[in-house]
PDB file of C-alpha atoms in Angstrom:
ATOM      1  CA  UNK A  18      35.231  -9.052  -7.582  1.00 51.00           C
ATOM      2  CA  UNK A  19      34.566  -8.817 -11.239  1.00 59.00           C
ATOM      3  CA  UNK A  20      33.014  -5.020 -12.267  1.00 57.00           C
ATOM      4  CA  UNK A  21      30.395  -7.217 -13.644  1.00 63.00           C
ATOM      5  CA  UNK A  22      28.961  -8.569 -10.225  1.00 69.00           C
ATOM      6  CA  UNK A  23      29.730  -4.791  -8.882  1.00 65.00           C
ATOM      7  CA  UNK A  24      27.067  -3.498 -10.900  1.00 65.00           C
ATOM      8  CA  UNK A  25      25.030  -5.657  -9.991  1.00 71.00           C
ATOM      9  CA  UNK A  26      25.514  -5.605  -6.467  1.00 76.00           C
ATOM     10  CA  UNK A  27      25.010  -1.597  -6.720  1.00 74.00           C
ATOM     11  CA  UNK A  28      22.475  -1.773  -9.056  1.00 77.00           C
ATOM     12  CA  UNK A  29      20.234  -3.757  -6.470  1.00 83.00           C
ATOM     13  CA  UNK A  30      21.166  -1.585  -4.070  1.00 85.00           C
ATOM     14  CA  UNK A  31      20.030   1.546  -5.604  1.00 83.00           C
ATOM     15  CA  UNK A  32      16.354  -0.312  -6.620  1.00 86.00           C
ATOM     16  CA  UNK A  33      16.103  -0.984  -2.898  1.00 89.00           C
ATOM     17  CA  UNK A  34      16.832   2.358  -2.330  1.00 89.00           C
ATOM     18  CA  UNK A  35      14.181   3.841  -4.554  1.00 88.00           C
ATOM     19  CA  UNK A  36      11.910   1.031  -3.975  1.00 92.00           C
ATOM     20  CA  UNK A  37      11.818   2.346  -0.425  1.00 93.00           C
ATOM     21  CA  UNK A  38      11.837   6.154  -0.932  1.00 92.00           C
ATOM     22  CA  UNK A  39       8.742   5.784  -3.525  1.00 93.00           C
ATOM     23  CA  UNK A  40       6.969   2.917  -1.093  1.00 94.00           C
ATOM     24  CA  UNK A  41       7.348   5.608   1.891  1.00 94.00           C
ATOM     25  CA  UNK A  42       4.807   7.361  -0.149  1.00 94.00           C
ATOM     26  CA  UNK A  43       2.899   4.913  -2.526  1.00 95.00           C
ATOM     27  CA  UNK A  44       1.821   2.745   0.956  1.00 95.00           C
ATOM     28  CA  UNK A  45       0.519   5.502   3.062  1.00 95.00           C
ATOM     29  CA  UNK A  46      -1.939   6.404  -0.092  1.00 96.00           C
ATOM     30  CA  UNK A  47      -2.537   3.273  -0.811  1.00 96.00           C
ATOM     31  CA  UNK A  48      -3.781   2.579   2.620  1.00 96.00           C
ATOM     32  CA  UNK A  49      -5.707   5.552   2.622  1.00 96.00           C
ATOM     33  CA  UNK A  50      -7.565   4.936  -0.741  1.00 96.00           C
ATOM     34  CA  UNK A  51      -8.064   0.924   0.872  1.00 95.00           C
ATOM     35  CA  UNK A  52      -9.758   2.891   3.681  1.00 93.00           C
ATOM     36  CA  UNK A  53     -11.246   4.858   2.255  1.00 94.00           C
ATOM     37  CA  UNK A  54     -13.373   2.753  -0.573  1.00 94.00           C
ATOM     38  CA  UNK A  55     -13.617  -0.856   1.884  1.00 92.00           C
ATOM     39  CA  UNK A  56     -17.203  -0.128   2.602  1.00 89.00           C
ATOM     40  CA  UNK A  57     -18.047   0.374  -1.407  1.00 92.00           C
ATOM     41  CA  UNK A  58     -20.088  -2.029  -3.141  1.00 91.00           C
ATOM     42  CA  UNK A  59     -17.168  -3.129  -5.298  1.00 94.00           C
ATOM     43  CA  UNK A  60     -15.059  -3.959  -2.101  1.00 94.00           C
ATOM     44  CA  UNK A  61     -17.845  -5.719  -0.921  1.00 94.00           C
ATOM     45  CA  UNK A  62     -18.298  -7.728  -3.325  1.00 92.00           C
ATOM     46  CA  UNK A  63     -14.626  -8.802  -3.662  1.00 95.00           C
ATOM     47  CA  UNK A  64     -14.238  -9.388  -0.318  1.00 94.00           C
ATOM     48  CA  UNK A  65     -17.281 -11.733  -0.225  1.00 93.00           C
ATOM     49  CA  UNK A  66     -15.843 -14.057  -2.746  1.00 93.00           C
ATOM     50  CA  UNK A  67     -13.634 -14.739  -0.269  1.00 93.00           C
ATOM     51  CA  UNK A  68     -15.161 -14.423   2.884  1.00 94.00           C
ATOM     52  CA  UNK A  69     -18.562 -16.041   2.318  1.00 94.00           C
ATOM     53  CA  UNK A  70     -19.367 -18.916   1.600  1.00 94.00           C
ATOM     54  CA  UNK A  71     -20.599 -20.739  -1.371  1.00 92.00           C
ATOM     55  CA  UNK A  72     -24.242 -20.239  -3.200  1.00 92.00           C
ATOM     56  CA  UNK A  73     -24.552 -16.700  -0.117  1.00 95.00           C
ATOM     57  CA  UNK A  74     -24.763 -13.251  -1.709  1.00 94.00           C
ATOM     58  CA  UNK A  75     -22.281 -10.201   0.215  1.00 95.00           C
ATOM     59  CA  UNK A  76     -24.196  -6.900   0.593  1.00 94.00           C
ATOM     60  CA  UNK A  77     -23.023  -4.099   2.573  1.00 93.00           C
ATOM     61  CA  UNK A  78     -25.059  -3.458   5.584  1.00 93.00           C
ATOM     62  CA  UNK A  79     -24.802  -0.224   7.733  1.00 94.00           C
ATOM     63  CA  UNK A  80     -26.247   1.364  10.568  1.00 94.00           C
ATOM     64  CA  UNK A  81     -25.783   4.314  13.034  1.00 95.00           C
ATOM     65  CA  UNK A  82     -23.936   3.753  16.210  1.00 95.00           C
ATOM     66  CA  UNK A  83     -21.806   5.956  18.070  1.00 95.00           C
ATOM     67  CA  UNK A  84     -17.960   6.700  18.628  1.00 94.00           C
ATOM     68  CA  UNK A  85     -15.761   8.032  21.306  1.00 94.00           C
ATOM     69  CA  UNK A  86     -13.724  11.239  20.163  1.00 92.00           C
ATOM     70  CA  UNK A  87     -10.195  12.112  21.972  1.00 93.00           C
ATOM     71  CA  UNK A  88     -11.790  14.032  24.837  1.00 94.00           C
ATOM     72  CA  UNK A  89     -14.054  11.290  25.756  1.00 93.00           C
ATOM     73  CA  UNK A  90     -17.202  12.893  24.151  1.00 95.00           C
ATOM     74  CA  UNK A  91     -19.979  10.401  22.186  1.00 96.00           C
ATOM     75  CA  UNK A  92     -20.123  11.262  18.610  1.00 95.00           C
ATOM     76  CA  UNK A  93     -22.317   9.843  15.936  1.00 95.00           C
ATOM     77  CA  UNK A  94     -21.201   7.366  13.796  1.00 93.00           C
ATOM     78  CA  UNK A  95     -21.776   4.855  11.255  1.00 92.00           C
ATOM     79  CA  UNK A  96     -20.566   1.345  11.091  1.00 93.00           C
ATOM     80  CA  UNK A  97     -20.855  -1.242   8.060  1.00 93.00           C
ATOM     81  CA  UNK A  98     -20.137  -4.559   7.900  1.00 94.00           C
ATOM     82  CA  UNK A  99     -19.840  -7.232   5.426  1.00 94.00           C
ATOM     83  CA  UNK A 100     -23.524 -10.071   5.113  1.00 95.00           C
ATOM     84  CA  UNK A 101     -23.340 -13.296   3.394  1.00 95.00           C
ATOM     85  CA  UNK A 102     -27.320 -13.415   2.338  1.00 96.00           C
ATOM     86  CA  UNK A 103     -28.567 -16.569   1.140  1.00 94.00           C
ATOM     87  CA  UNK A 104     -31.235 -17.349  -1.390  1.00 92.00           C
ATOM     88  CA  UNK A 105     -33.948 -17.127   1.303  1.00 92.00           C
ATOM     89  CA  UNK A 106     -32.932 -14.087   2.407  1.00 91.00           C
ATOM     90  CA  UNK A 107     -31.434 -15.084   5.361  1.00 95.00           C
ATOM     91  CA  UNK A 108     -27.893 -13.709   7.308  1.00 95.00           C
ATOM     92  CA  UNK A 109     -25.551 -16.705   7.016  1.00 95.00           C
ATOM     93  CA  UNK A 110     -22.539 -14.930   8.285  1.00 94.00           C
ATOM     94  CA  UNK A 111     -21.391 -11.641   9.337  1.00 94.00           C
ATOM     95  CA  UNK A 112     -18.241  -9.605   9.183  1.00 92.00           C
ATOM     96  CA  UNK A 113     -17.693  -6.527  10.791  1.00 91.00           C
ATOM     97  CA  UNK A 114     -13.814  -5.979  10.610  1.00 93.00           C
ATOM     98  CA  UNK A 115     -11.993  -9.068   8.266  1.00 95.00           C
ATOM     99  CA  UNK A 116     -13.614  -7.869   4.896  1.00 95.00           C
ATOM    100  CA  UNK A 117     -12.185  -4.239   5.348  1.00 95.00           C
ATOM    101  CA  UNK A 118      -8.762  -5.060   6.417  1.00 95.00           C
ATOM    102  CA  UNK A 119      -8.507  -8.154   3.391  1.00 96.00           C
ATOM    103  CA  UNK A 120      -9.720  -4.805   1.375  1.00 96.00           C
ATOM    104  CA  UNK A 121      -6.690  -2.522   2.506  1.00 96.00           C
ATOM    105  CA  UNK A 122      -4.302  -4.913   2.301  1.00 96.00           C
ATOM    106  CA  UNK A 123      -5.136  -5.883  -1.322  1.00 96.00           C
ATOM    107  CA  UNK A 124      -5.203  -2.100  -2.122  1.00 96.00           C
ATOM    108  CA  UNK A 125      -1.642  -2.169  -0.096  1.00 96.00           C
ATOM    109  CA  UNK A 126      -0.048  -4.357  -2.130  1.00 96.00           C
ATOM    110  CA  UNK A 127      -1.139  -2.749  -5.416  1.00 96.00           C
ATOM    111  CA  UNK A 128       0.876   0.409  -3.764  1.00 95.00           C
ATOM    112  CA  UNK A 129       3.684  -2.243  -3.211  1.00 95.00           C
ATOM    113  CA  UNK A 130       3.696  -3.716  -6.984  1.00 96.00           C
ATOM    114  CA  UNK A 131       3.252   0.087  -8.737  1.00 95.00           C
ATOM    115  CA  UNK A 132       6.019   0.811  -6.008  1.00 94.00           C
ATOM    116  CA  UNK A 133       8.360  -1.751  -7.414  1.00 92.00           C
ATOM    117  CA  UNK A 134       7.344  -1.163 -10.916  1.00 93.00           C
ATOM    118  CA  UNK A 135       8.347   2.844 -10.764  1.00 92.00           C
ATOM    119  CA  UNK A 136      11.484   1.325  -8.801  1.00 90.00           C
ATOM    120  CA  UNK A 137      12.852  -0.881 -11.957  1.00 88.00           C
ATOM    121  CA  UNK A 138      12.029   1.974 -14.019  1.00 89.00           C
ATOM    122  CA  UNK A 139      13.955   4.524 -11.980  1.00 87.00           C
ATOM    123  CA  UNK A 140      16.917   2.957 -10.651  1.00 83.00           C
ATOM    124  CA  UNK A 141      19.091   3.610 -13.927  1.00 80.00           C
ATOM    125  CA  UNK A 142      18.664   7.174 -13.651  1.00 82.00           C
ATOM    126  CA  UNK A 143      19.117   7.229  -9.676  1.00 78.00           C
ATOM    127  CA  UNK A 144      22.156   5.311 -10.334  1.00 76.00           C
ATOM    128  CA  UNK A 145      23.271   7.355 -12.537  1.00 77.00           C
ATOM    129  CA  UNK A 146      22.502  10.319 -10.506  1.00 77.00           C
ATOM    130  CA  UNK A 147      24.318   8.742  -7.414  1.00 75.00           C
ATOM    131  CA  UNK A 148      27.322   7.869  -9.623  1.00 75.00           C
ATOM    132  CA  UNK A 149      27.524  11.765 -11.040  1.00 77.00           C
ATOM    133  CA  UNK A 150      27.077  13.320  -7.299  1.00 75.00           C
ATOM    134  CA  UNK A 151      29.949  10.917  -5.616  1.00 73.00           C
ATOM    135  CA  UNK A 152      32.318  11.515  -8.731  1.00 73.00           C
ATOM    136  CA  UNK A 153      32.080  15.169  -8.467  1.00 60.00           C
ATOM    137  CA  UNK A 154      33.045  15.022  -4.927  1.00 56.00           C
ATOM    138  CA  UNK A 155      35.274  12.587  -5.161  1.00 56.00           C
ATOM    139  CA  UNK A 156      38.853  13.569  -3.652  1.00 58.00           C
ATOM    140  CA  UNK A 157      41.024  11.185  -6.196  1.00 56.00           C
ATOM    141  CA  UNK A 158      39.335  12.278  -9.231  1.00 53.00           C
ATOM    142  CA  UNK A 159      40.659  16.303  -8.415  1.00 56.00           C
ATOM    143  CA  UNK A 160      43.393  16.985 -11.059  1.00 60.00           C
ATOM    144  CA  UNK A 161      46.270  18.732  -9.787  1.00 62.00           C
ATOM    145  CA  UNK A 162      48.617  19.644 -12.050  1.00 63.00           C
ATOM    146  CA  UNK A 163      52.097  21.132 -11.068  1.00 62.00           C
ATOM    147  CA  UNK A 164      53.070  24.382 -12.219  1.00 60.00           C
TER     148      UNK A 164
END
């Protein structure tokens, strides 16, 4: 194998590497942000574009409710879902989940791209990193020189 295709082999290997270690953190946050922000009138709105349908209006609508908590106790809540209002002012369609999880999963694959961005731009120095730790313990390069 040519030293050529070598270094290329590793250096994709090293990107995956650090595309992973940084996306262990980057998704997670991402996620959190997406969860966050889905019931803002911004995510509303980009969600709708999608989800409703033409010549409707999305607006956020919200309203108390209550939740279960991990001992089984009823705790006040609030829920919001996603409205496609038409002219008239009428409820075409409603969305209570769809519009939040579109909403984290376009925030999660922001994480993803800024996660492979920051990869590209730190697998030289990884690699080079990598290549000084496994040289310096490297049994063949150890000079021995007889007396």
């Amino acid at each position: 194998m040519k030293s050529t295709t070598t270094g290329a082999v590793s250096g994709c290997i090293v990107w995956v590497i650090v595309f992973a270690v940084i996306s262990s953190c980057l998704l997670p946050a991402a996620m959190t942000v997406g969860g966050f922000t889905s019931a803002s009138d911004f995510a509303i709105g980009f969600t709708g574009q999608f989800l409703c349908p033409q010549e409707t209006t999305p607006v956020s609508y919200s309203y108390a409710t209550t939740t279960t908590d991990e001992y089984g106790n009823r705790q006040p809540s609030t829920a919001y879902e996603l409205h496609c209002v038409d002219t008239g002012g009428k409820v075409v369609k409603e969305d209570p989940i769809v519009f939040a999880f579109l909403w984290i999963g376009v925030i999660a694959a922001i994480g993803l791209a800024v996660g492979a961005v920051l990869a590209f731009l730190l697998a030289a120095p990884a690699g080079v990193l990598i290549g000084r730790l496994f040289k310096r313990n490297n049994p063949a390069n150890i000079n021995i020189e007889p007396r």
